[in-house]
Structures are given as C-alpha cells and as structure tokens.
Tab-separated table of C-alpha atoms and ligand atoms in Angstrom:
chain	number	residue	atom	x	y	z
A	14	MET	CA	20.569	17.046	-7.161
A	15	ARG	CA	18.617	20.212	-6.260
A	16	THR	CA	15.479	19.514	-4.229
A	17	PRO	CA	12.714	22.061	-3.674
A	18	PRO	CA	12.435	23.050	0.006
A	19	ARG	CA	8.901	21.732	0.569
A	20	SER	CA	9.052	18.445	-1.242
A	21	LEU	CA	8.350	14.840	-0.319
A	22	LEU	CA	9.718	11.797	-2.128
A	23	LEU	CA	7.108	9.072	-2.638
A	24	ALA	CA	9.532	6.163	-2.283
A	25	THR	CA	7.871	3.606	-4.523
A	26	GLN	CA	8.052	2.537	-8.158
A	27	ASN	CA	4.412	1.347	-7.983
A	28	ALA	CA	2.306	3.724	-10.115
A	29	ASP	CA	-0.930	2.411	-8.566
A	30	LYS	CA	0.209	3.314	-5.058
A	31	ILE	CA	1.392	6.743	-6.259
A	32	ILE	CA	-2.111	7.547	-7.564
A	33	GLU	CA	-3.655	6.754	-4.160
A	34	MET	CA	-0.907	8.615	-2.262
A	35	ARG	CA	-1.298	11.759	-4.389
A	36	ASP	CA	-5.073	11.720	-3.915
A	37	VAL	CA	-4.915	11.671	-0.092
A	38	LEU	CA	-1.925	14.039	0.235
A	39	ARG	CA	-2.917	16.497	-2.520
A	40	ASP	CA	-4.169	19.251	-0.211
A	41	LEU	CA	-0.862	19.467	1.677
A	42	ASP	CA	1.241	22.402	0.474
A	43	ILE	CA	4.098	20.047	-0.432
A	44	GLU	CA	5.477	19.036	-3.813
A	45	LEU	CA	5.065	15.273	-4.189
A	46	ILE	CA	7.861	13.698	-6.238
A	47	SER	CA	7.592	10.072	-7.320
A	48	ALA	CA	10.739	7.921	-7.144
A	49	ALA	CA	9.840	6.618	-10.608
A	50	SER	CA	10.295	10.143	-12.023
A	51	LEU	CA	13.896	10.459	-10.772
A	52	GLU	CA	16.818	8.981	-12.651
A	53	GLY	CA	19.254	6.564	-11.058
A	54	ILE	CA	17.040	5.384	-8.196
A	55	PRO	CA	17.721	1.651	-7.785
A	56	PRO	CA	14.939	-0.721	-6.662
A	57	VAL	CA	15.175	-1.508	-2.939
A	58	ASP	CA	15.278	-5.219	-2.109
A	59	GLU	CA	12.237	-5.913	0.112
A	60	ASP	CA	13.998	-8.638	2.075
A	61	GLN	CA	12.682	-7.912	5.585
A	62	ASP	CA	10.217	-10.301	7.206
A	63	THR	CA	7.787	-7.618	8.393
A	64	LEU	CA	5.834	-4.884	6.621
A	65	ALA	CA	7.332	-2.290	8.967
A	66	GLY	CA	10.845	-3.594	8.254
A	67	ASN	CA	10.376	-3.207	4.497
A	68	ALA	CA	8.658	0.191	4.742
A	69	VAL	CA	11.420	1.567	6.989
A	70	LYS	CA	14.133	0.132	4.735
A	71	LYS	CA	12.596	1.700	1.591
A	72	ALA	CA	12.038	5.114	3.201
A	73	LEU	CA	15.480	5.297	4.854
A	74	THR	CA	17.352	4.065	1.780
A	75	LEU	CA	15.729	6.572	-0.573
A	76	SER	CA	15.942	9.420	1.926
A	77	GLN	CA	19.680	8.803	2.383
A	78	LEU	CA	20.202	8.457	-1.365
A	79	THR	CA	18.416	11.714	-2.307
A	80	GLY	CA	18.715	13.844	0.827
A	81	MET	CA	14.927	14.233	0.715
A	82	ILE	CA	12.178	13.420	3.184
A	83	ALA	CA	10.854	10.080	1.916
A	84	LEU	CA	7.553	8.240	2.402
A	85	ALA	CA	7.334	4.500	1.692
A	86	ASP	CA	4.496	2.000	2.026
A	87	ASP	CA	4.579	-1.757	2.475
A	88	THR	CA	1.292	-3.617	2.278
A	89	GLY	CA	0.166	-7.169	2.917
A	90	LEU	CA	-3.068	-9.116	2.509
A	91	GLU	CA	-3.634	-11.347	5.555
A	92	VAL	CA	-6.061	-14.215	4.934
A	93	ASP	CA	-7.190	-15.970	8.122
A	94	ALA	CA	-7.879	-19.355	6.480
A	95	LEU	CA	-4.300	-19.318	5.133
A	96	GLY	CA	-2.740	-18.547	8.519
A	97	GLY	CA	-2.140	-14.882	7.575
A	98	ALA	CA	-0.619	-15.601	4.132
A	99	PRO	CA	0.307	-14.069	1.752
A	100	GLY	CA	1.080	-11.247	4.245
A	101	VAL	CA	4.483	-9.689	3.770
A	102	TYR	CA	4.934	-11.890	0.645
A	103	SER	CA	1.796	-10.544	-1.104
A	104	SER	CA	3.647	-9.150	-4.135
A	105	ARG	CA	5.534	-12.431	-4.703
A	106	TYR	CA	2.767	-14.887	-3.791
A	107	SER	CA	2.783	-16.892	-7.029
A	108	ALA	CA	6.354	-16.195	-8.213
A	109	PRO	CA	9.248	-13.781	-7.549
A	110	GLU	CA	8.177	-11.339	-10.318
A	111	ALA	CA	4.484	-12.223	-10.265
A	112	THR	CA	1.751	-10.255	-12.046
A	113	TYR	CA	-1.309	-9.071	-10.133
A	114	ALA	CA	-3.442	-11.583	-12.087
A	115	ALA	CA	-1.169	-14.535	-11.239
A	116	ASN	CA	-1.247	-13.678	-7.535
A	117	VAL	CA	-5.050	-13.408	-7.553
A	118	ALA	CA	-5.299	-16.735	-9.406
A	119	ARG	CA	-3.126	-18.473	-6.820
A	120	LEU	CA	-5.118	-16.965	-3.955
A	121	LEU	CA	-8.441	-18.157	-5.406
A	122	ARG	CA	-6.957	-21.602	-6.044
A	123	GLU	CA	-5.694	-21.934	-2.463
A	124	MET	CA	-9.121	-20.889	-1.181
A	125	GLN	CA	-11.391	-22.861	-3.501
A	126	ASN	CA	-12.675	-25.134	-0.716
A	127	ILE	CA	-13.013	-22.450	1.946
A	128	PRO	CA	-16.665	-21.552	2.746
A	129	GLU	CA	-17.783	-17.920	2.647
A	130	SER	CA	-17.971	-17.611	6.446
A	131	ALA	CA	-14.270	-18.504	6.747
A	132	ARG	CA	-12.977	-16.181	3.986
A	133	THR	CA	-12.149	-13.305	6.328
A	134	ALA	CA	-9.075	-11.214	5.499
A	135	ARG	CA	-7.548	-7.812	5.982
A	136	PHE	CA	-5.200	-5.478	4.193
A	137	ARG	CA	-2.513	-4.011	6.401
A	138	CYS	CA	-0.442	-1.034	5.241
A	139	VAL	CA	2.592	0.333	7.062
A	140	ILE	CA	3.885	3.741	5.989
A	141	ALA	CA	7.352	4.942	6.999
A	142	ILE	CA	8.480	8.571	6.753
A	143	ALA	CA	12.260	9.059	6.882
A	144	ARG	CA	14.293	12.252	7.258
A	145	ASP	CA	17.914	12.762	8.361
A	146	GLY	CA	18.163	9.127	9.483
A	147	HIS	CA	14.996	9.350	11.654
A	148	VAL	CA	11.866	7.342	10.866
A	149	ASN	CA	8.189	7.531	11.871
A	150	THR	CA	5.804	4.674	11.092
A	151	VAL	CA	1.994	4.574	10.951
A	152	GLU	CA	-0.373	1.722	10.108
A	153	GLY	CA	-3.788	1.346	8.479
A	154	VAL	CA	-5.975	-1.778	8.374
A	155	CYS	CA	-9.116	-2.639	6.396
A	156	GLU	CA	-11.182	-5.772	7.125
A	157	GLY	CA	-13.006	-7.712	4.419
A	158	LEU	CA	-13.725	-11.067	2.788
A	159	ILE	CA	-12.105	-12.841	-0.168
A	160	THR	CA	-14.630	-13.444	-2.974
A	161	ALA	CA	-14.791	-16.695	-4.963
A	162	THR	CA	-14.331	-14.871	-8.292
A	163	PRO	CA	-12.942	-11.441	-9.280
A	164	ARG	CA	-15.383	-8.503	-9.516
A	165	GLY	CA	-14.766	-4.964	-10.794
A	166	THR	CA	-12.162	-3.297	-12.957
A	167	ASP	CA	-10.775	-0.408	-10.904
A	168	GLY	CA	-7.880	-0.443	-8.444
A	169	PHE	CA	-5.023	-2.935	-8.639
A	170	GLY	CA	-3.499	-6.052	-7.106
A	171	TYR	CA	-5.959	-8.065	-5.048
A	172	ASP	CA	-8.689	-5.372	-5.271
A	173	PRO	CA	-11.049	-7.474	-7.485
A	174	VAL	CA	-11.271	-10.223	-4.828
A	175	PHE	CA	-11.352	-8.047	-1.687
A	176	TRP	CA	-15.002	-7.605	-0.658
A	177	VAL	CA	-16.054	-4.861	1.754
A	178	PRO	CA	-19.186	-6.175	3.535
A	179	ASP	CA	-20.530	-2.730	4.555
A	180	LEU	CA	-20.486	-1.510	0.937
A	181	ARG	CA	-21.354	-4.875	-0.640
A	182	LYS	CA	-18.622	-4.211	-3.226
A	183	THR	CA	-15.046	-5.243	-3.897
A	184	PHE	CA	-12.310	-2.605	-3.818
A	185	ALA	CA	-12.212	-2.887	-7.625
A	186	GLU	CA	-15.849	-1.721	-7.763
A	187	LEU	CA	-15.044	1.500	-5.879
A	188	SER	CA	-13.855	4.852	-7.203
A	189	LEU	CA	-10.442	6.107	-6.101
A	190	ALA	CA	-12.074	8.445	-3.560
A	191	GLU	CA	-14.351	5.701	-2.195
A	192	LYS	CA	-11.449	3.257	-1.809
A	193	ASN	CA	-9.209	5.837	-0.107
A	194	LEU	CA	-11.954	6.685	2.375
A	195	ILE	CA	-11.967	3.187	3.884
A	196	SER	CA	-8.853	1.392	2.685
A	197	HIS	CA	-5.764	0.366	4.660
A	198	ARG	CA	-3.649	2.809	2.608
A	199	GLY	CA	-6.143	5.667	2.927
A	200	ARG	CA	-6.215	5.193	6.700
A	201	ALA	CA	-2.417	4.996	6.957
A	202	LEU	CA	-2.008	8.025	4.647
A	203	ARG	CA	-4.292	10.174	6.786
A	204	LYS	CA	-2.135	9.313	9.817
A	205	ALA	CA	0.974	10.045	7.721
A	206	ARG	CA	-0.514	13.387	6.719
A	207	ALA	CA	-0.624	14.406	10.397
A	208	VAL	CA	3.085	13.511	10.760
A	209	LEU	CA	3.920	15.464	7.578
A	210	GLU	CA	2.005	18.517	8.804
A	211	GLU	CA	4.321	18.540	11.838
A	212	ILE	CA	7.483	18.010	9.781
A	213	PHE	CA	6.636	20.718	7.223
A	214	ARG	CA	5.134	23.175	9.758
B	306	IMP	P1	4.095	-4.151	-1.667
B	306	IMP	O1	3.656	-3.254	-0.569
B	306	IMP	O2	4.635	-3.374	-2.821
B	306	IMP	O3	4.994	-5.247	-1.205
B	306	IMP	O4	2.753	-4.764	-2.234
B	306	IMP	C1	2.328	-6.025	-1.949
B	306	IMP	C2	1.347	-6.513	-2.956
B	306	IMP	O5	0.064	-6.373	-2.338
B	306	IMP	C3	1.247	-5.744	-4.269
B	306	IMP	O6	1.991	-6.331	-5.264
B	306	IMP	C4	-0.191	-5.864	-4.608
B	306	IMP	O7	-0.406	-7.058	-5.313
B	306	IMP	C5	-0.854	-5.984	-3.279
B	306	IMP	N1	-1.422	-4.724	-2.858
B	306	IMP	C6	-0.809	-3.681	-2.220
B	306	IMP	N2	-1.691	-2.708	-1.983
B	306	IMP	C7	-2.866	-3.132	-2.485
B	306	IMP	C8	-4.159	-2.547	-2.556
B	306	IMP	O8	-4.410	-1.415	-2.117
B	306	IMP	N3	-5.091	-3.299	-3.143
B	306	IMP	C9	-4.863	-4.530	-3.649
B	306	IMP	N4	-3.692	-5.113	-3.622
B	306	IMP	C10	-2.696	-4.416	-3.047
C-alpha cells in the first residue's frame, strides 16, 4: 500500500471520534486517513484492562499493519458513585455489542437512587501515537455530573447525560467546537498535536 509522506492514520472505526479528531487536528499540515476508509483493516480486540493498554494496542497494531504513523484513542466514563465504573468497559457496559442508548439506559438505571450531589463523574481519554514500534501516550480528563435524564441531541455515547457545571449544559447540548474546547478528547488531542508537530517537523 502506498502511503503519502505526511499522513497520519486515525486508528479507529468510530465515526464520531473521527469527526472530533479531524476538527482538532485540521490545521496540521498532515493528511488524516481514517482506518474505516482503508480496506482489510481488522477490528482490534480491546482486551486490555486499562485505557492506556487499549490505546497503545490499537495504535501499535494498526501502525505495524499499515506502516503508517497511527493515532488511537481509548476513552472511559468514570462514575464515582459506581466505584469508577463503567471505566475501561464503557463501550460494553450493557452488553458486548451495546448501542449508545442501551449503555445510557443502564447507567441511568444504576444511578436512579443517587442524589445529585453524589453524581460526580469524569471522562478520561488516552491517546497513543505509534510509529516504527515506538509509542507516545497523552491523556485528557473532563469533570462533570451525570444527569437524571438525557438532554440534547448532538455528540454521541454518554454525551446526553454528561453535564458540565460551568456551562450548565450536557455535552450533547454543545456544538462540536464547544465540546472539543473542554472535553477529555479535545484536551488529549491538543497534547497529541504537540507530539505530532515534533514527529512531522
Ligand atoms: P472506546 O474508547 O471506543 O472504548 O469508547 C468507550 C465508550 O465510551 C464509547 O462506546 C462511547 O459510548 C463512550 N464514549 C467515548 N467517548 C465519548 C465521548 O466523547 N462522549 C460520550 N461518550 C463517549
């Protein structure tokens, strides 16, 4: 496979993550290629028990497979009243192939008796950048509260129930630019951008 010299593989099949990644990285002079647009890229089994473990595994696997520099993200929602769950299992919280809606429904069910003051949570995003068998990792965190009911229609995943106290809105009530400015992924991507500027100097 021929790869352009200044290109970065976004090592995820998640179209929602790709949109946020492209938005933050768009002003880099690098071609961003989504793994979903390449043929023959198998899904990577996210079987590690940490976010960093999964992010590193995804980035290294796809970098080795394509010969490209690869960027992967693994994200978890940590809810204090649930002892940090769903955490690294956020995508499979209600079932192995769960929909976003089913995961949100389970979360709200588990938390139905938790008072507002104890509904603190955070999103944590680890991004790994792999090249030639080497990996860099960066992390971004965003603190918030879990609402009692979903609000808003933008974003994805747990966004409709993740309330940002300073903005008095859920992530799903924010535009893409507003979410990226404060979100776990936006913060991690801006750190990743600094690493990429070094790599592609
Ligand atoms: P993973 O990083 O692909 O394992 O994603 C974990 C799960 O967390 C996803 O399936 C989503 O449900 C959720 N998730 C990841 N990032 C976000 C986000 O930015 N907002 C809301 N939910 C998210």
